[in-house]
Amino acid sequence: MPERLAFQSIADDGFAQLRQQAMAFVEARQRQGFRFVETQRGASLQIHCKGVPVLWLERRPQHLTMRVSLDAGQRAPDVLLLRSFLERRLEPLDYMEQVLVGVPEPVLMDRLLLAMAGDVAGGARCEGWSYDSTGRWAA
């Protein structure tokens, strides 16, 4: 079950910039098993770790949704850096706005099930590089 966060809607050029950052992130980590998947140009994209979606970005007329899988910290820790980087460029909806647009926060049960599921196998992880101070994804 992915974690969801909703943000204020953004213009085409703003989404294009987020897309470029996501692509640069993946290009720097292809050897670790990351892949960029554009499900709808200008509106929706995903980042996969060895075939498993770990980050989704979906642009709707009323808001932008960013979801990160609950096991991303184990499966693809670097994707959490990307999430933080992208979040800084967005204006979040407050809790009530998220509820009104149908974007609930993950429930405690989801987190408990994840904790009980155990660790992600080493071969299913994507580990590697981080974001450097020059504004680029690097080793």
mmCIF file of C-alpha atoms in Angstrom:
data_model
loop_
_atom_site.group_PDB
_atom_site.id
_atom_site.type_symbol
_atom_site.label_atom_id
_atom_site.label_comp_id
_atom_site.label_asym_id
_atom_site.label_seq_id
_atom_site.Cartn_x
_atom_site.Cartn_y
_atom_site.Cartn_z
ATOM 1 C CA MET A 1 0.000 0.000 0.000
ATOM 2 C CA PRO A 2 1.602 3.298 -1.010
ATOM 3 C CA GLU A 3 1.785 6.409 1.134
ATOM 4 C CA ARG A 4 -0.037 9.336 -0.489
ATOM 5 C CA LEU A 5 0.478 13.070 -0.330
ATOM 6 C CA ALA A 6 -1.450 15.758 -2.175
ATOM 7 C CA PHE A 7 -0.222 19.150 -3.321
ATOM 8 C CA GLN A 8 -1.625 22.246 -5.001
ATOM 9 C CA SER A 9 -2.075 21.900 -8.751
ATOM 10 C CA ILE A 10 0.866 23.078 -10.872
ATOM 11 C CA ALA A 11 1.263 24.454 -14.390
ATOM 12 C CA ASP A 12 2.606 22.470 -17.349
ATOM 13 C CA ASP A 13 6.115 23.873 -17.028
ATOM 14 C CA GLY A 14 6.196 23.033 -13.313
ATOM 15 C CA PHE A 15 5.251 19.432 -13.996
ATOM 16 C CA ALA A 16 7.822 19.299 -16.806
ATOM 17 C CA GLN A 17 10.509 20.338 -14.285
ATOM 18 C CA LEU A 18 9.433 17.613 -11.845
ATOM 19 C CA ARG A 19 9.527 15.131 -14.731
ATOM 20 C CA GLN A 20 13.064 16.203 -15.658
ATOM 21 C CA GLN A 21 14.228 15.763 -12.061
ATOM 22 C CA ALA A 22 12.671 12.293 -11.890
ATOM 23 C CA MET A 23 14.299 11.326 -15.199
ATOM 24 C CA ALA A 24 17.710 12.602 -14.040
ATOM 25 C CA PHE A 25 17.318 10.629 -10.805
ATOM 26 C CA VAL A 26 16.628 7.428 -12.749
ATOM 27 C CA GLU A 27 19.329 8.005 -15.360
ATOM 28 C CA ALA A 28 21.912 8.282 -12.579
ATOM 29 C CA ARG A 29 20.677 4.987 -11.065
ATOM 30 C CA GLN A 30 19.857 2.692 -13.958
ATOM 31 C CA ARG A 31 22.576 0.245 -12.869
ATOM 32 C CA GLN A 32 20.893 -0.071 -9.479
ATOM 33 C CA GLY A 33 17.658 -1.188 -11.145
ATOM 34 C CA PHE A 34 15.661 2.059 -11.324
ATOM 35 C CA ARG A 35 13.415 2.706 -14.314
ATOM 36 C CA PHE A 36 11.341 5.751 -15.372
ATOM 37 C CA VAL A 37 7.824 4.943 -16.584
ATOM 38 C CA GLU A 38 5.652 7.662 -18.061
ATOM 39 C CA THR A 39 2.064 6.492 -17.894
ATOM 40 C CA GLN A 40 0.539 9.656 -19.353
ATOM 41 C CA ARG A 41 2.777 12.406 -20.774
ATOM 42 C CA GLY A 42 2.396 15.622 -18.817
ATOM 43 C CA ALA A 43 0.119 14.035 -16.238
ATOM 44 C CA SER A 44 1.455 10.842 -14.685
ATOM 45 C CA LEU A 45 4.763 9.071 -14.136
ATOM 46 C CA GLN A 46 6.252 6.329 -12.035
ATOM 47 C CA ILE A 47 9.669 5.251 -10.849
ATOM 48 C CA HIS A 48 10.210 1.524 -10.558
ATOM 49 C CA CYS A 49 12.832 -0.379 -8.570
ATOM 50 C CA LYS A 50 13.568 -3.679 -10.306
ATOM 51 C CA GLY A 51 10.070 -3.741 -11.780
ATOM 52 C CA VAL A 52 8.228 -2.655 -8.610
ATOM 53 C CA PRO A 53 6.672 0.846 -8.522
ATOM 54 C CA VAL A 54 8.121 2.865 -5.637
ATOM 55 C CA LEU A 55 7.087 6.441 -6.530
ATOM 56 C CA TRP A 56 4.049 7.758 -8.422
ATOM 57 C CA LEU A 57 3.421 11.336 -9.469
ATOM 58 C CA GLU A 58 -0.038 12.138 -10.842
ATOM 59 C CA ARG A 59 -1.227 15.541 -11.972
ATOM 60 C CA ARG A 60 -4.964 16.225 -11.856
ATOM 61 C CA PRO A 61 -6.823 19.488 -12.527
ATOM 62 C CA GLN A 62 -7.466 20.118 -8.811
ATOM 63 C CA HIS A 63 -4.232 18.768 -7.290
ATOM 64 C CA LEU A 64 -1.012 16.817 -7.708
ATOM 65 C CA THR A 65 -0.578 13.503 -5.921
ATOM 66 C CA MET A 66 2.766 11.998 -4.988
ATOM 67 C CA ARG A 67 2.745 8.482 -3.600
ATOM 68 C CA VAL A 68 5.691 6.501 -2.304
ATOM 69 C CA SER A 69 5.398 2.814 -1.466
ATOM 70 C CA LEU A 70 5.491 2.098 2.246
ATOM 71 C CA ASP A 71 8.462 -0.232 1.747
ATOM 72 C CA ALA A 72 10.485 2.370 -0.203
ATOM 73 C CA GLY A 73 12.838 2.881 2.743
ATOM 74 C CA GLN A 74 13.849 -0.771 2.511
ATOM 75 C CA ARG A 75 13.450 -1.372 -1.224
ATOM 76 C CA ALA A 76 14.756 1.914 -2.655
ATOM 77 C CA PRO A 77 16.058 4.317 0.021
ATOM 78 C CA ASP A 78 17.234 6.845 -2.579
ATOM 79 C CA VAL A 79 13.649 7.384 -3.722
ATOM 80 C CA LEU A 80 12.973 8.979 -0.338
ATOM 81 C CA LEU A 81 15.611 11.592 -1.196
ATOM 82 C CA LEU A 82 13.849 12.261 -4.484
ATOM 83 C CA ARG A 83 10.505 12.577 -2.705
ATOM 84 C CA SER A 84 11.974 15.172 -0.325
ATOM 85 C CA PHE A 85 13.563 17.042 -3.211
ATOM 86 C CA LEU A 86 10.270 17.153 -5.161
ATOM 87 C CA GLU A 87 8.191 18.060 -2.087
ATOM 88 C CA ARG A 88 10.279 21.191 -1.541
ATOM 89 C CA ARG A 89 9.096 22.449 -4.928
ATOM 90 C CA LEU A 90 5.418 21.910 -4.156
ATOM 91 C CA GLU A 91 2.795 23.451 -1.896
ATOM 92 C CA PRO A 92 1.042 20.742 0.133
ATOM 93 C CA LEU A 93 -2.696 20.597 0.660
ATOM 94 C CA ASP A 94 -3.687 20.689 4.316
ATOM 95 C CA TYR A 95 -5.229 17.618 5.919
ATOM 96 C CA MET A 96 -8.862 18.628 5.273
ATOM 97 C CA GLU A 97 -8.132 19.552 1.648
ATOM 98 C CA GLN A 98 -6.563 16.108 1.168
ATOM 99 C CA VAL A 99 -9.594 14.414 2.670
ATOM 100 C CA LEU A 100 -11.952 16.461 0.478
ATOM 101 C CA VAL A 101 -10.137 15.445 -2.723
ATOM 102 C CA GLY A 102 -10.058 11.803 -1.580
ATOM 103 C CA VAL A 103 -6.385 11.410 -0.686
ATOM 104 C CA PRO A 104 -6.319 9.736 2.737
ATOM 105 C CA GLU A 105 -3.126 9.172 4.688
ATOM 106 C CA PRO A 106 -1.989 5.571 5.132
ATOM 107 C CA VAL A 107 -3.665 3.907 8.069
ATOM 108 C CA LEU A 108 -1.853 2.442 11.029
ATOM 109 C CA MET A 109 -2.815 -1.074 9.922
ATOM 110 C CA ASP A 110 -0.912 -0.612 6.639
ATOM 111 C CA ARG A 111 2.209 0.342 8.578
ATOM 112 C CA LEU A 112 1.807 -2.604 10.995
ATOM 113 C CA LEU A 113 1.406 -5.057 8.109
ATOM 114 C CA LEU A 114 4.553 -3.665 6.494
ATOM 115 C CA ALA A 115 6.511 -4.044 9.742
ATOM 116 C CA MET A 116 5.322 -7.646 10.113
ATOM 117 C CA ALA A 117 6.148 -8.481 6.484
ATOM 118 C CA GLY A 118 9.866 -8.263 7.209
ATOM 119 C CA ASP A 119 12.797 -7.043 5.197
ATOM 120 C CA VAL A 120 12.979 -6.705 1.411
ATOM 121 C CA ALA A 121 15.326 -9.300 -0.097
ATOM 122 C CA GLY A 122 18.718 -7.922 -1.130
ATOM 123 C CA GLY A 123 18.174 -8.772 -4.803
ATOM 124 C CA ALA A 124 14.961 -6.726 -4.851
ATOM 125 C CA ARG A 125 16.616 -3.528 -3.593
ATOM 126 C CA CYS A 126 17.791 -0.535 -5.574
ATOM 127 C CA GLU A 127 20.594 1.221 -3.760
ATOM 128 C CA GLY A 128 23.128 3.658 -4.988
ATOM 129 C CA TRP A 129 23.602 7.364 -5.392
ATOM 130 C CA SER A 130 22.414 10.511 -3.689
ATOM 131 C CA TYR A 131 21.616 14.123 -4.503
ATOM 132 C CA ASP A 132 24.653 16.403 -4.266
ATOM 133 C CA SER A 133 24.960 20.101 -3.383
ATOM 134 C CA THR A 134 25.375 21.164 -7.018
ATOM 135 C CA GLY A 135 21.801 20.210 -7.877
ATOM 136 C CA ARG A 136 22.626 16.931 -9.630
ATOM 137 C CA TRP A 137 22.087 13.281 -8.816
ATOM 138 C CA ALA A 138 25.517 11.748 -8.324
ATOM 139 C CA ALA A 139 27.532 8.957 -6.693
#
